[in-house]
Amino acid sequence: MFRQLALSSLVAVAALSGAALAQYPNRPVTMVVPYAAGGPTDTVARVMGVAMSKPLGQTLIVENKPSAGGILGPEQVKNAKPDGYTILIHHIGMATTPALYRQLRYKPMEDFEPIGLINDVPMTIIARQNFPAKDFKEFLAYIKANKDKVTYANAGIGAASHLCGMLFMSAIQTDVLTVPYKGTAPALKDVVGGHIDLLCDQTTVTTPQVKAGMVKVYGVTSKERVSLLPEVPTFDEQGLANFEILVWFALWAPKGLPKPVFDKLVTGLQSAVVDPAFKAKVNDFGGEPVPVAKANPEALRSFFQAEIDKWRPIIQKAGVYAD
Ligand code: ASP
């Protein structure tokens, strides 16, 4: 009788753990955000978290791991247990850091399992409200004449804001003083507060400030104008030929996930990018979800390698390095 009971409870335990694996996820999934709360990456993560929680049937918890250049978040995810309960959201910075950092403690191409692309977002160059330039022409003239006192905020070497500023300064052949933050949320606060002159950041967070008249805007970094800010010209239109940056976002997992778990994350991402509520939210901040054909590991892997190859020579030419 006792033996029989013991045996049946063993069978029950085995059935339970099998069911637990089959039911992944059976608890919340943590999405690591490598920048400060309230910034553009955090915003995409929160919107994405809601969209992916529907197909996964579990909450996605956003965990901010802010650092200049967003280099600590990937390290945390690289070292996390590959069980599907910790994933990384990151952006174009994953592709620029290999050329920018001599001492990066992870290999973006090799140490992660790419899940897929999510969306892209254009950027804007903004200035404090009382910056003395009414248009782009005056803006350029002022920067060139005052390069020793103009300050430019970014989220550290490797951030999108850094990349934009670096390309902009190289395009206008003028360097100004850069001030690094652990995300553009605190940087934007200082521009709005008038403590810093300039910032290049995503429409996600700059649009409300532009519309409220809290900052001045001098252009958008996309090829076409952005429908949210139709009166703002592109930089290309204003004479900086081919000046174009779109910040793309993607999801990665630590290496070595069980296949069924990995597949659930991929299908979860694919349902999210076609979710009309997700699209509406991304459009609200000036971005666009990727077509579903790009929301998969193969598409991210090849796009990511192309981005690494695209940015390396540009960065080498600019001669910027971090240790
Ligand atoms: N996207 C970063 C943030 O969320 C900033 C950046 O990449 O410039 O703060």
XYZ file of C-alpha atoms and ligand atoms in Angstrom:
332
model
C 0.000 0.000 0.000
C 2.775 2.410 1.108
C 4.970 1.461 -1.875
C 2.065 1.953 -4.164
C 1.395 5.407 -2.738
C 5.076 6.407 -2.979
C 5.188 5.279 -6.578
C 2.062 7.136 -7.525
C 3.337 10.345 -5.905
C 6.622 9.988 -7.830
C 4.665 9.672 -11.046
C 2.657 12.741 -10.053
C 5.833 14.772 -9.409
C 7.323 13.736 -12.762
C 4.093 14.627 -14.543
C 4.062 17.988 -12.794
C 7.612 19.016 -13.771
C 6.968 17.897 -17.360
C 3.832 20.001 -17.345
C 5.739 22.943 -15.851
C 8.223 22.896 -18.758
C 5.448 22.462 -21.277
C 3.680 25.404 -19.697
C 6.549 27.852 -20.003
C 6.264 30.573 -18.909
C 4.614 29.760 -15.591
C 5.918 32.887 -13.849
C 6.781 36.451 -14.950
C 9.568 36.969 -17.483
C 12.139 39.692 -16.762
C 13.084 41.997 -19.642
C 16.360 43.788 -18.892
C 16.509 47.395 -20.143
C 20.081 48.740 -20.333
C 19.074 52.399 -19.799
C 17.309 54.589 -17.251
C 13.564 54.406 -16.580
C 11.459 56.884 -18.536
C 13.794 56.917 -21.565
C 13.083 55.675 -25.102
C 14.339 52.120 -24.556
C 12.332 51.827 -21.368
C 9.243 53.089 -23.228
C 9.592 50.505 -26.016
C 10.182 47.798 -23.384
C 7.015 48.651 -21.468
C 4.840 48.746 -24.583
C 6.448 45.540 -25.814
C 6.001 43.924 -22.408
C 2.249 44.479 -22.529
C 1.999 43.168 -26.114
C 4.063 40.031 -25.428
C 2.281 39.243 -22.186
C -0.855 38.408 -24.207
C 0.578 35.473 -26.221
C 2.833 34.334 -23.356
C 0.062 34.469 -20.764
C 2.477 35.966 -18.223
C 3.556 39.417 -17.154
C 6.844 40.782 -18.514
C 8.649 42.691 -15.806
C 10.919 45.537 -16.912
C 14.188 45.652 -14.984
C 16.284 48.766 -15.628
C 20.020 48.236 -15.498
C 21.172 51.742 -16.484
C 24.760 52.431 -17.449
C 26.463 54.890 -19.779
C 26.488 53.258 -23.221
C 24.031 50.566 -22.092
C 26.816 48.019 -21.630
C 25.844 46.502 -18.259
C 22.418 45.147 -19.286
C 23.800 42.759 -21.929
C 26.416 41.528 -19.478
C 23.702 40.702 -16.940
C 21.678 38.795 -19.535
C 24.712 36.973 -20.896
C 25.318 35.618 -17.373
C 21.652 34.860 -16.594
C 20.256 31.315 -16.493
C 19.135 30.379 -20.034
C 15.638 29.372 -18.959
C 13.576 31.989 -20.791
C 12.872 34.000 -17.649
C 15.489 36.689 -18.435
C 15.669 38.395 -21.824
C 17.306 41.564 -23.124
C 15.851 44.448 -25.069
C 18.484 46.607 -26.731
C 18.945 48.765 -29.783
C 21.408 49.894 -32.455
C 23.968 50.312 -29.642
C 24.484 46.505 -29.568
C 25.969 46.873 -33.065
C 28.138 49.938 -32.421
C 29.745 48.964 -29.095
C 32.050 46.276 -30.595
C 33.818 49.036 -32.558
C 33.668 51.582 -29.753
C 34.838 49.575 -26.732
C 38.198 47.900 -26.433
C 37.167 46.064 -23.271
C 33.604 44.939 -23.845
C 32.835 41.995 -21.528
C 30.541 40.229 -23.997
C 30.504 39.451 -27.693
C 27.215 40.773 -29.092
C 27.158 38.302 -32.002
C 28.322 35.202 -30.135
C 27.130 35.393 -26.533
C 23.388 35.740 -27.165
C 20.523 33.982 -28.854
C 18.875 36.571 -31.152
C 15.058 36.452 -30.864
C 14.075 39.080 -33.431
C 13.649 42.718 -34.402
C 10.858 44.780 -32.847
C 10.555 48.282 -34.311
C 12.443 51.376 -35.313
C 12.229 55.016 -34.251
C 13.706 58.230 -35.741
C 15.630 60.823 -33.735
C 15.537 64.601 -33.384
C 18.198 67.119 -32.446
C 16.816 69.410 -29.777
C 18.122 72.289 -27.675
C 17.145 74.020 -24.460
C 14.184 76.338 -24.938
C 16.227 79.556 -24.801
C 19.008 78.339 -27.113
C 19.807 81.352 -29.301
C 19.043 79.955 -32.797
C 15.671 80.159 -34.497
C 16.404 77.743 -37.343
C 18.975 75.207 -38.525
C 21.069 77.824 -40.313
C 21.432 79.890 -37.150
C 21.926 76.710 -35.152
C 24.955 75.721 -37.234
C 26.414 79.211 -37.164
C 26.000 79.427 -33.381
C 27.620 76.046 -32.723
C 30.577 76.820 -34.946
C 31.100 80.227 -33.333
C 30.674 78.931 -29.761
C 32.099 75.417 -29.904
C 34.077 75.930 -26.693
C 31.018 76.590 -24.609
C 28.214 74.517 -26.203
C 27.329 71.329 -24.265
C 25.815 68.206 -25.752
C 24.249 65.449 -23.618
C 24.224 61.775 -24.504
C 23.634 58.410 -22.833
C 27.307 57.414 -22.972
C 29.543 55.968 -25.654
C 27.548 53.432 -27.650
C 24.132 54.964 -27.000
C 22.012 56.053 -29.957
C 22.260 59.639 -28.706
C 26.046 59.307 -28.785
C 26.049 57.862 -32.288
C 23.789 60.648 -33.557
C 25.931 63.355 -31.946
C 29.138 61.803 -33.221
C 27.832 61.642 -36.792
C 26.409 65.137 -36.547
C 29.654 66.664 -35.269
C 31.587 64.861 -37.955
C 29.107 66.061 -40.627
C 29.450 69.698 -39.550
C 33.178 69.284 -38.757
C 32.805 70.832 -35.328
C 33.299 69.144 -31.954
C 31.552 70.309 -28.805
C 31.769 69.125 -25.211
C 29.742 65.939 -24.602
C 28.232 65.130 -21.205
C 27.368 61.449 -20.616
C 24.338 60.207 -18.645
C 23.015 56.692 -17.873
C 20.125 57.136 -20.261
C 18.495 59.998 -22.079
C 15.664 60.356 -19.532
C 17.972 62.227 -17.093
C 19.735 63.967 -20.029
C 16.441 65.291 -21.404
C 15.489 66.533 -17.940
C 18.654 68.644 -17.908
C 17.969 70.043 -21.394
C 14.414 70.966 -20.354
C 15.852 72.479 -17.174
C 18.262 74.583 -19.258
C 21.428 73.038 -17.737
C 22.618 71.458 -21.001
C 22.375 72.926 -24.507
C 21.780 70.015 -26.900
C 20.614 66.414 -27.161
C 19.870 64.089 -30.047
C 17.177 61.679 -28.921
C 14.334 59.567 -30.181
C 10.938 61.051 -31.035
C 9.596 58.714 -28.342
C 10.553 61.171 -25.634
C 11.306 64.406 -27.503
C 7.939 64.802 -29.296
C 5.909 65.691 -26.166
C 8.574 68.240 -25.129
C 8.685 69.756 -28.631
C 4.887 69.974 -28.789
C 4.728 71.555 -25.330
C 7.325 74.143 -26.379
C 9.750 73.024 -23.648
C 12.645 72.545 -26.117
C 13.618 73.753 -29.593
C 13.949 71.222 -32.424
C 16.250 71.570 -35.455
C 15.552 68.480 -37.525
C 14.654 64.788 -37.716
C 17.183 62.071 -38.565
C 14.943 60.000 -40.866
C 15.003 60.115 -44.662
C 11.396 61.298 -44.716
C 9.667 63.722 -42.369
C 7.933 62.189 -39.353
C 4.121 62.385 -39.393
C 4.053 63.302 -35.697
C 6.193 66.386 -36.358
C 5.297 67.302 -39.948
C 6.658 70.839 -39.680
C 10.145 69.650 -38.700
C 12.482 69.210 -41.709
C 14.899 66.315 -42.104
C 18.636 67.045 -41.877
C 19.035 65.736 -45.388
C 16.577 68.424 -46.561
C 18.575 71.053 -44.699
C 21.827 70.283 -46.453
C 23.387 67.344 -44.533
C 23.219 64.916 -47.436
C 22.379 61.343 -46.422
C 22.391 62.105 -42.711
C 20.104 59.315 -41.566
C 19.755 57.356 -38.323
C 16.886 55.090 -37.394
C 17.132 53.465 -33.995
C 16.127 49.827 -34.265
C 15.207 47.646 -31.294
C 15.498 43.899 -30.854
C 15.243 41.094 -28.292
C 17.983 38.682 -27.254
C 18.187 35.782 -24.795
C 21.164 34.180 -23.079
C 22.761 31.351 -25.080
C 21.514 27.797 -24.563
C 17.731 28.096 -24.137
C 15.691 24.893 -24.479
C 14.180 24.929 -27.984
C 10.490 24.896 -26.892
C 11.143 27.878 -24.604
C 13.019 29.793 -27.315
C 10.261 29.072 -29.849
C 7.646 30.490 -27.468
C 9.618 33.727 -27.176
C 9.890 33.996 -30.959
C 6.165 33.399 -31.516
C 5.403 35.786 -28.647
C 7.419 38.504 -30.402
C 5.702 37.752 -33.701
C 2.227 38.124 -32.185
C 3.313 41.379 -30.543
C 4.545 43.076 -33.738
C 1.230 42.419 -35.526
C -0.890 43.420 -32.520
C -2.861 46.560 -33.552
C -2.631 47.974 -30.018
C 1.167 47.633 -30.121
C 1.347 49.275 -33.556
C -0.826 52.171 -32.370
C 1.401 52.762 -29.333
C 4.621 52.615 -31.391
C 3.109 54.992 -33.988
C 2.160 57.327 -31.143
C 5.821 57.885 -30.361
C 6.913 58.162 -34.010
C 8.084 54.585 -34.607
C 6.986 51.633 -36.697
C 6.892 47.915 -35.782
C 8.955 45.731 -38.137
C 7.081 43.537 -40.627
C 6.525 40.118 -39.066
C 9.052 38.601 -41.508
C 11.798 40.462 -39.609
C 10.652 39.414 -36.151
C 12.667 36.206 -36.089
C 16.184 35.016 -35.157
C 17.518 34.588 -38.723
C 16.449 38.067 -39.819
C 17.939 39.647 -36.689
C 21.185 37.688 -37.045
C 21.836 38.821 -40.620
C 20.636 42.396 -40.056
C 22.742 42.636 -36.895
C 25.911 41.461 -38.657
C 25.239 43.963 -41.448
C 24.837 46.753 -38.867
C 28.106 45.809 -37.117
C 29.847 45.889 -40.503
C 28.173 49.161 -41.470
C 29.091 51.114 -38.320
C 32.663 49.865 -37.735
C 34.335 51.906 -40.515
C 32.233 54.984 -39.737
C 33.242 54.802 -36.076
C 36.885 54.117 -36.922
C 36.872 57.144 -39.174
C 35.443 59.281 -36.371
C 38.234 57.916 -34.140
C 36.124 57.501 -30.989
C 37.038 54.824 -28.425
C 36.151 53.884 -24.882
C 38.143 51.537 -22.673
N 17.888 54.693 -25.779
C 18.606 55.171 -24.621
C 17.723 55.393 -23.457
O 16.701 54.757 -23.399
C 19.387 56.353 -24.908
C 20.258 56.248 -26.103
O 20.437 55.180 -26.682
O 20.766 57.277 -26.450
O 18.009 56.156 -22.568
